[in-house]
N, CA and C of each residue as an Amber inpcrd file, in Angstrom:
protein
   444
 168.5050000  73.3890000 191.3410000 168.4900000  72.3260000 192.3450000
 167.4210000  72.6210000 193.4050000 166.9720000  73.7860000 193.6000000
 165.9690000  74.4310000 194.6480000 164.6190000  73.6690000 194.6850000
 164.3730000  72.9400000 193.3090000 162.8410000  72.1620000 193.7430000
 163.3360000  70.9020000 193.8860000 164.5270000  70.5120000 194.1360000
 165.1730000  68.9190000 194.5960000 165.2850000  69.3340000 196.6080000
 166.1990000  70.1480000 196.3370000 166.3310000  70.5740000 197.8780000
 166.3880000  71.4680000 198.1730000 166.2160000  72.3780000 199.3300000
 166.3350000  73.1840000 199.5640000 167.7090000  73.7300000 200.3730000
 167.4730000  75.1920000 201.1620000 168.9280000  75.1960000 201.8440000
 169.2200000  74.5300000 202.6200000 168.1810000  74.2960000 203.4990000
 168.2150000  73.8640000 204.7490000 168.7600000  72.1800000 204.6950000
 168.2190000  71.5720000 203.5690000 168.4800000  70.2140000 202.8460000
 169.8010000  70.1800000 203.0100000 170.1700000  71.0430000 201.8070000
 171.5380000  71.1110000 201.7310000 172.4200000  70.7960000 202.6290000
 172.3970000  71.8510000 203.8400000 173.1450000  72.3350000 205.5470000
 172.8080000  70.8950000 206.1350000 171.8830000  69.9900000 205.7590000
 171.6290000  68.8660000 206.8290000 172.4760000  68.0940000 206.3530000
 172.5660000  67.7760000 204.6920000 173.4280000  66.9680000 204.1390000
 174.3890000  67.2680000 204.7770000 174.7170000  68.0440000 204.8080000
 176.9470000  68.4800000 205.1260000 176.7650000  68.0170000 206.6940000
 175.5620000  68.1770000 207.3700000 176.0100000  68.2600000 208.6730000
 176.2030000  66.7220000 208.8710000 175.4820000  66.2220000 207.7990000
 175.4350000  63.9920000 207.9220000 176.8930000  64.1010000 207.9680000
 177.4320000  64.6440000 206.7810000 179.1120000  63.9050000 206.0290000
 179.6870000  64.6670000 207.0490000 179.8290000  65.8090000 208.0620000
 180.4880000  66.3250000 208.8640000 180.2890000  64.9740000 210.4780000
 179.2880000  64.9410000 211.0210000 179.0260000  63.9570000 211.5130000
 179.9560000  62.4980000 211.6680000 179.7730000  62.2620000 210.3530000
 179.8450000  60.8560000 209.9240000 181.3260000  60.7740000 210.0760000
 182.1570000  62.1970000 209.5420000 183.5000000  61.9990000 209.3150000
 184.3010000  62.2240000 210.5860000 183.4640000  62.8310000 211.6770000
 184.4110000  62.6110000 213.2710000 184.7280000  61.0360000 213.4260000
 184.1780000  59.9780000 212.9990000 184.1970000  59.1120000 213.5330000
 184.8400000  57.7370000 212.4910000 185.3500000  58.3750000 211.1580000
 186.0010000  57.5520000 210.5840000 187.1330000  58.5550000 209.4400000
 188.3270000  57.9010000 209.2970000 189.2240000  58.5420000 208.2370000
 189.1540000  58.2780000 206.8590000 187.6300000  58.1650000 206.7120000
 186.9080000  58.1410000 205.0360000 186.5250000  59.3580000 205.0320000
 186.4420000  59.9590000 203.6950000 185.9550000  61.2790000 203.2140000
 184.4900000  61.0810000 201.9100000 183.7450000  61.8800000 202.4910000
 182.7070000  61.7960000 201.5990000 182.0240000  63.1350000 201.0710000
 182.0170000  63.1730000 199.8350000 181.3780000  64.0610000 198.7700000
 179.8550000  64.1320000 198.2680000 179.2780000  65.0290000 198.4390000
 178.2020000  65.0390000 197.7220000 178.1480000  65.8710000 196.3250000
 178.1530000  65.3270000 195.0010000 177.6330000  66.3240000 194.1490000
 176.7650000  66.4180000 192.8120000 176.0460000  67.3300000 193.0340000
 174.2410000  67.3880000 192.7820000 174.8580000  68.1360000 191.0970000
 173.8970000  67.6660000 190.1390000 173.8740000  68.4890000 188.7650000
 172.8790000  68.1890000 188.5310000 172.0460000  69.1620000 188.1250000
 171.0400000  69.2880000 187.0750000 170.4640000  68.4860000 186.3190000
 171.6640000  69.1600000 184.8540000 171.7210000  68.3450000 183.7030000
 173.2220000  68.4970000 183.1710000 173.2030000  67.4320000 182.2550000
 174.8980000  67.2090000 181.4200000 175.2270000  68.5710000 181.2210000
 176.5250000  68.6710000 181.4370000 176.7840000  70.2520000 180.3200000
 177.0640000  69.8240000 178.8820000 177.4480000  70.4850000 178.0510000
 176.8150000  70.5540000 176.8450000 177.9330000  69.4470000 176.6990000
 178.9960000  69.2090000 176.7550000 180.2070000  68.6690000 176.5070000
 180.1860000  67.3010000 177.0400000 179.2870000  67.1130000 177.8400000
 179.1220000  66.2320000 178.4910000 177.9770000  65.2330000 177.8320000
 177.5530000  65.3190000 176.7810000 176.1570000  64.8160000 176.4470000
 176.7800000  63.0230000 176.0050000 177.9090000  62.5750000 175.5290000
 177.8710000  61.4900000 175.2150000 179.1640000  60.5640000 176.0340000
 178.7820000  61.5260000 177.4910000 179.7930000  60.3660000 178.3920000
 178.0530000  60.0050000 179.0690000 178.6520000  58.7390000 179.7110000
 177.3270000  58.0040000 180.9280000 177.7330000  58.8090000 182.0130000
 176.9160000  58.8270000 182.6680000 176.7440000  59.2670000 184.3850000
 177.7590000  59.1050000 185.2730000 178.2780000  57.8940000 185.0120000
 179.1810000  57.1430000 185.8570000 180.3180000  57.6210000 185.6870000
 180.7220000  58.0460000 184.3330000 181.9860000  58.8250000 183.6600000
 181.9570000  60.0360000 183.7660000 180.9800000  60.9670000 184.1650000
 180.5570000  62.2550000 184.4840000 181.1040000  62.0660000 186.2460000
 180.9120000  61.3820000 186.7540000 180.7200000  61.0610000 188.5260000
 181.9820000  60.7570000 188.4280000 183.0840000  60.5090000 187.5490000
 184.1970000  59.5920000 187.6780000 185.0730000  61.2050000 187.5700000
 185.1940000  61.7630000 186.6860000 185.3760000  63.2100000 186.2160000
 185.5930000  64.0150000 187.5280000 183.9830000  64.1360000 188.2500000
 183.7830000  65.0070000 189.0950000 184.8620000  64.4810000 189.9480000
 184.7670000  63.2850000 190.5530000 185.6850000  62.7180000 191.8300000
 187.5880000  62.9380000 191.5260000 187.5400000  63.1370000 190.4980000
 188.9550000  63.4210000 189.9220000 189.3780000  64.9820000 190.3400000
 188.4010000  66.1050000 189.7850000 188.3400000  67.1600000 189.7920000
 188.7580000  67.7390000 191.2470000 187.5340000  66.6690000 192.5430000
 187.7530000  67.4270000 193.6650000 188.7430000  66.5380000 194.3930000
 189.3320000  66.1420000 193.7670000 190.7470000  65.8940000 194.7350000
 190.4400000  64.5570000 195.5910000 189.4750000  64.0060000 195.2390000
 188.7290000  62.3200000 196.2530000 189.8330000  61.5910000 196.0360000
 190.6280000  61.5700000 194.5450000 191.7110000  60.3310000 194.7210000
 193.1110000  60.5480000 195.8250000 192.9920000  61.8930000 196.0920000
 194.6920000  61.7000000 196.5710000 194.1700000  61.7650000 198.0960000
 193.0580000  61.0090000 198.6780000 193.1940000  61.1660000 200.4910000
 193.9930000  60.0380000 200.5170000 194.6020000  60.4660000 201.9570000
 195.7660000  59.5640000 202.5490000 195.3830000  58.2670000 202.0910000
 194.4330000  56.9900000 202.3280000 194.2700000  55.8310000 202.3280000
 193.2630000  55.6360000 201.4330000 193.1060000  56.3240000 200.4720000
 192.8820000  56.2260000 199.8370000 191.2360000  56.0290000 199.5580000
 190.4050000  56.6280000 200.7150000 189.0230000  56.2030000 201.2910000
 188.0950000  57.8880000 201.2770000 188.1290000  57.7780000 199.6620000
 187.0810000  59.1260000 199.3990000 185.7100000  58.7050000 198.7890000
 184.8310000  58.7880000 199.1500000 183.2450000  58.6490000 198.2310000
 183.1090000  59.6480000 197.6960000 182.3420000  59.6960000 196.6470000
 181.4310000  60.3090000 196.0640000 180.0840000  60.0730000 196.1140000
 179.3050000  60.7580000 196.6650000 177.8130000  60.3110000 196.0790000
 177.4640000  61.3300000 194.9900000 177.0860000  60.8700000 193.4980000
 176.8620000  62.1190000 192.2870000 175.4000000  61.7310000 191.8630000
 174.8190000  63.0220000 191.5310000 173.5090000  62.4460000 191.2030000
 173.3520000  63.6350000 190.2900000 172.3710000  62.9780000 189.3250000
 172.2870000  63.6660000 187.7340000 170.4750000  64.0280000 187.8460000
 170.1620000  65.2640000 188.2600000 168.9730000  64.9930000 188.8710000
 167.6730000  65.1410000 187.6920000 167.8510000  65.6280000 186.2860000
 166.8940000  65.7330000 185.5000000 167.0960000  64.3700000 184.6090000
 168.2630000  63.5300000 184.8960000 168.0180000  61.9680000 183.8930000
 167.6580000  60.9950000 185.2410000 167.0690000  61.6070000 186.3150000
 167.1070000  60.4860000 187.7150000 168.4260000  59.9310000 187.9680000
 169.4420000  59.8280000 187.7760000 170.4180000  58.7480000 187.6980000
 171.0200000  59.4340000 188.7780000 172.3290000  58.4760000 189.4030000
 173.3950000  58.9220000 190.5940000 174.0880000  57.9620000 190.4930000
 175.4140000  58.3680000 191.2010000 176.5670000  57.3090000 191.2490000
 177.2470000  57.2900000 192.4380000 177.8920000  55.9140000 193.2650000
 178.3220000  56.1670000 194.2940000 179.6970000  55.9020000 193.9840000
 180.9680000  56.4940000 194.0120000 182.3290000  56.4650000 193.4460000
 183.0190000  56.4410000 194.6650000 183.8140000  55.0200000 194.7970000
 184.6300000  54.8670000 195.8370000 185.7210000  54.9460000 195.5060000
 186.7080000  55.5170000 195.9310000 187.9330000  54.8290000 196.0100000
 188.7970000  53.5510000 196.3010000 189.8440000  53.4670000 196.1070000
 190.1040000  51.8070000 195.7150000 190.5140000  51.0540000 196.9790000
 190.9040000  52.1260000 198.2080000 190.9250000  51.7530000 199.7270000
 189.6160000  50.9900000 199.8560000 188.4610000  51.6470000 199.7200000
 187.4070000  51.4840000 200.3460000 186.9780000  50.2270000 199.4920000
 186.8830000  50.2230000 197.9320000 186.4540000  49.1080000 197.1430000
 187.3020000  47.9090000 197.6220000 188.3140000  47.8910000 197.9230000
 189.0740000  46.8780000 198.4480000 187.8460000  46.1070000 199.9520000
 187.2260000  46.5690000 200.3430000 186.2870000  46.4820000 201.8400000
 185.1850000  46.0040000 201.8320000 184.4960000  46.9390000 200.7310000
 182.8540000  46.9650000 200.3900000 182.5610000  45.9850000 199.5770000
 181.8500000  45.0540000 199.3380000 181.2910000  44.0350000 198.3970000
 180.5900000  44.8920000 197.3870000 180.4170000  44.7320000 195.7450000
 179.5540000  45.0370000 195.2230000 178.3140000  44.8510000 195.2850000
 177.8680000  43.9450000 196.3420000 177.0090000  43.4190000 196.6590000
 176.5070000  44.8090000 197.6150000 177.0760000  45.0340000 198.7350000
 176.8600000  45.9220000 199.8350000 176.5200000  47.5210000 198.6880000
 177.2120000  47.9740000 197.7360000 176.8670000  49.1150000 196.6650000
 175.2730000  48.8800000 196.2130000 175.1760000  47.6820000 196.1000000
 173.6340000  47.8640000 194.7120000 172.6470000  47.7840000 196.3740000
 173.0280000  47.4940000 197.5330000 172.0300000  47.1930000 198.0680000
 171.9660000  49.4540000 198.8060000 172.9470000  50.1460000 198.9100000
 172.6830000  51.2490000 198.7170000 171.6440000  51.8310000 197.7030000
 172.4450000  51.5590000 196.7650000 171.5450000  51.8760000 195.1030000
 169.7620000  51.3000000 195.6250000 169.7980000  50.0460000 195.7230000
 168.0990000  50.5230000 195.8190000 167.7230000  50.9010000 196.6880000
 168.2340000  51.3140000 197.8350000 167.4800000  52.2530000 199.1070000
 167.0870000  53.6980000 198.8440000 168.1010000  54.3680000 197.6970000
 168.2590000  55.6080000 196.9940000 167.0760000  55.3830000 196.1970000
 167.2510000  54.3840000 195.4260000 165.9670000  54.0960000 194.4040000
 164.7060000  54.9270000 194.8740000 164.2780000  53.4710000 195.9180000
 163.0580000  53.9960000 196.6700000 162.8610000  55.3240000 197.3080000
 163.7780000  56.1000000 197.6180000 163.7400000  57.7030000 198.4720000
 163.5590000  58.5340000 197.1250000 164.2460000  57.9550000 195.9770000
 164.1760000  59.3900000 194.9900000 162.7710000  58.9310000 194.4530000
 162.4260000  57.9380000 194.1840000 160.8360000  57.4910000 193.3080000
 159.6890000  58.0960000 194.4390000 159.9150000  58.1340000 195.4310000
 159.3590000  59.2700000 196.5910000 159.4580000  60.3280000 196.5870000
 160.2000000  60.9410000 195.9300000 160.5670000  62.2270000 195.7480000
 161.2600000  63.0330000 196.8460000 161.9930000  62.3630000 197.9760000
 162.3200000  62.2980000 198.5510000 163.6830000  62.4230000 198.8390000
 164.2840000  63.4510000 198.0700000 165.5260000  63.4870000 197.9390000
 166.5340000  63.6610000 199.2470000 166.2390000  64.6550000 199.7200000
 167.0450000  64.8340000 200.9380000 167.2570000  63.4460000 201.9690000
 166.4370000  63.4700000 202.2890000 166.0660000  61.9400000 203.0320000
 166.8270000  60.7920000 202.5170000 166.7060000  60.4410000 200.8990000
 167.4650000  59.7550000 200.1720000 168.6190000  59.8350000 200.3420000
 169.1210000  61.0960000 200.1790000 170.7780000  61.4830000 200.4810000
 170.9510000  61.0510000 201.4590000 170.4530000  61.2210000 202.8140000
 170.8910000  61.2070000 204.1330000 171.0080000  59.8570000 204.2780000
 170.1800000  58.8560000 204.2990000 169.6730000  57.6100000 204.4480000
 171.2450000  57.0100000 204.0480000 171.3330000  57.1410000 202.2330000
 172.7510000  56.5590000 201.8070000 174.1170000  56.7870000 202.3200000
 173.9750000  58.1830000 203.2300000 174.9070000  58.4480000 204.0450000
 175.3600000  58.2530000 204.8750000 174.5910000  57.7850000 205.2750000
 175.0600000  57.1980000 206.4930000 174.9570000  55.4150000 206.4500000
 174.5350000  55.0150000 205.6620000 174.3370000  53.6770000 205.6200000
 175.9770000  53.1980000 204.8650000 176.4600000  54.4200000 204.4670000
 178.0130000  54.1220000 203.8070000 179.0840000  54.6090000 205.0530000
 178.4580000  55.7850000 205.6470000 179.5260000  55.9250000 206.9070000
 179.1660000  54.7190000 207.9980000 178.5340000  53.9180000 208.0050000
 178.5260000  52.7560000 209.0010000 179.5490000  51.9640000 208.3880000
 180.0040000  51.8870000 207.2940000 180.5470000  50.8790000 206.9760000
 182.3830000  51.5610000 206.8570000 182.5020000  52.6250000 206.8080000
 183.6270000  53.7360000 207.4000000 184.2560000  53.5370000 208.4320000
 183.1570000  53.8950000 209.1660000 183.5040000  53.6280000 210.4990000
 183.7650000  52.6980000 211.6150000 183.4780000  51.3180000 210.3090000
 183.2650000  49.9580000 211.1170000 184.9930000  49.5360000 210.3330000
 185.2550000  49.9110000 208.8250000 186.6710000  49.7740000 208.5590000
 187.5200000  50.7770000 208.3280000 187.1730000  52.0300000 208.3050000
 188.3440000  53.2980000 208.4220000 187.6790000  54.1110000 209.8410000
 187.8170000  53.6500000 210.8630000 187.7310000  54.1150000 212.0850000
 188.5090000  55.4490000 212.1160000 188.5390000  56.3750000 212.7280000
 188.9810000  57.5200000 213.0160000 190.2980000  57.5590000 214.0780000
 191.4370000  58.3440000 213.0740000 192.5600000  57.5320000 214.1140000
 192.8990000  59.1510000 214.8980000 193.9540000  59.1740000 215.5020000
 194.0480000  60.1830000 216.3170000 193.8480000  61.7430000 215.9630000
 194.3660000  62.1020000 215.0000000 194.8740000  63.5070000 214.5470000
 192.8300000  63.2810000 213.4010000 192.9510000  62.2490000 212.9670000
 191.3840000  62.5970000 212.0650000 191.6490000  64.3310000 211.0650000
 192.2790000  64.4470000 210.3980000 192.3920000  65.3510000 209.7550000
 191.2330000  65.3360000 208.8600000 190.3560000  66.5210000 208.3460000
 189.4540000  66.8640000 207.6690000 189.9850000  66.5120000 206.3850000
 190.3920000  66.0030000 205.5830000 191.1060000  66.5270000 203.9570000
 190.4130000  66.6440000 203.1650000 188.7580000  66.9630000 203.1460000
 188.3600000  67.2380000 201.9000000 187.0490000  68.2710000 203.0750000
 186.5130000  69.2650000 201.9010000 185.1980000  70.0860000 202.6710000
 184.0970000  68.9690000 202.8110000 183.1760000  69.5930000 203.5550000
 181.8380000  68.6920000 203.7830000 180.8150000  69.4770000 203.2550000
 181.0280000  70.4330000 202.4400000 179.8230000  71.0920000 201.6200000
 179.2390000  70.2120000 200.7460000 178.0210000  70.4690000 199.9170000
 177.5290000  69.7040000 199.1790000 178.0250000  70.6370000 197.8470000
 178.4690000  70.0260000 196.9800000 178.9640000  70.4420000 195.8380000
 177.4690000  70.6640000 194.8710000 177.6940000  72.2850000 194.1550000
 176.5980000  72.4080000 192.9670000 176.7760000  72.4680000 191.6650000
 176.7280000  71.6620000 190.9590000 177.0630000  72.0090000 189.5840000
 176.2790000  72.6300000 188.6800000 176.5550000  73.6030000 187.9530000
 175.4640000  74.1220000 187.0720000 175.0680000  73.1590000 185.7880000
């Protein structure tokens, strides 16, 4: 992942989703792979991203308002995986118009930036319908997840 981002990349990402999450009771994930693992070669991306969000525990937050952002970085591809709180909110319309802002940052090569950009352009919309209520409990880390 080191010629996508670096550490410092990394630490900025978490510090967006750390940021982002004082101010709404949505939880958001970042996680970066490579390439498929071997087992993985004849699911899509989306079913790989669907997997991951299962794995780290995104379905069971309280209201049900966990993202994923997953990105598959040697087929270009990524996925943004909401939960069904939040899909209940967001238009599919409001998703693809993420998707090409990402577009344009990764065809730039511009990954970090890309990340950040989508991050916050999804915690505006968090924070405008899962506002941050008193107690704001953390329930998921704000690291950026690495997959080998």
């Amino acid at each position: 992942i080191s010629e996508f981002l670096s550490e410092k990349d990394l630490e900025d990402i978490s510090l967006t989703i750390r940021d982002i999450e004082k101010k709404t009771s949505g939880e958001i994930r970042v996680c970066l792979k490579r390439k498929r693992g071997y087992l993985e070669k004849e699911f899509s991306p989306r079913e790989i991203a669907l997997k991951e969000f299962t794995a780290l525990n995104m379905h069971q937050t309280n209201d049900r308002t966990g993202v994923l952002f997953f990105v598959l970085f040697d087929e270009n591809k990524f996925e943004i995986i909401a939960d069904e709180g939040i899909n209940s909110k967001i238009s599919e319309d409001v998703w693809n118009l993420f998707s090409d802002e990402i577009i344009k940052h990764f065809r730039d090569k511009k990954y970090c930036a890309g990340i950040k950009n989508v991050l916050v352009k999804i915690g505006e919309y968090l924070i405008s319908e899962f506002p941050a209520n008193k107690e704001n409990i953390n329930e998921l880390p704000d690291d950026v997840i690495i997959k080998p």
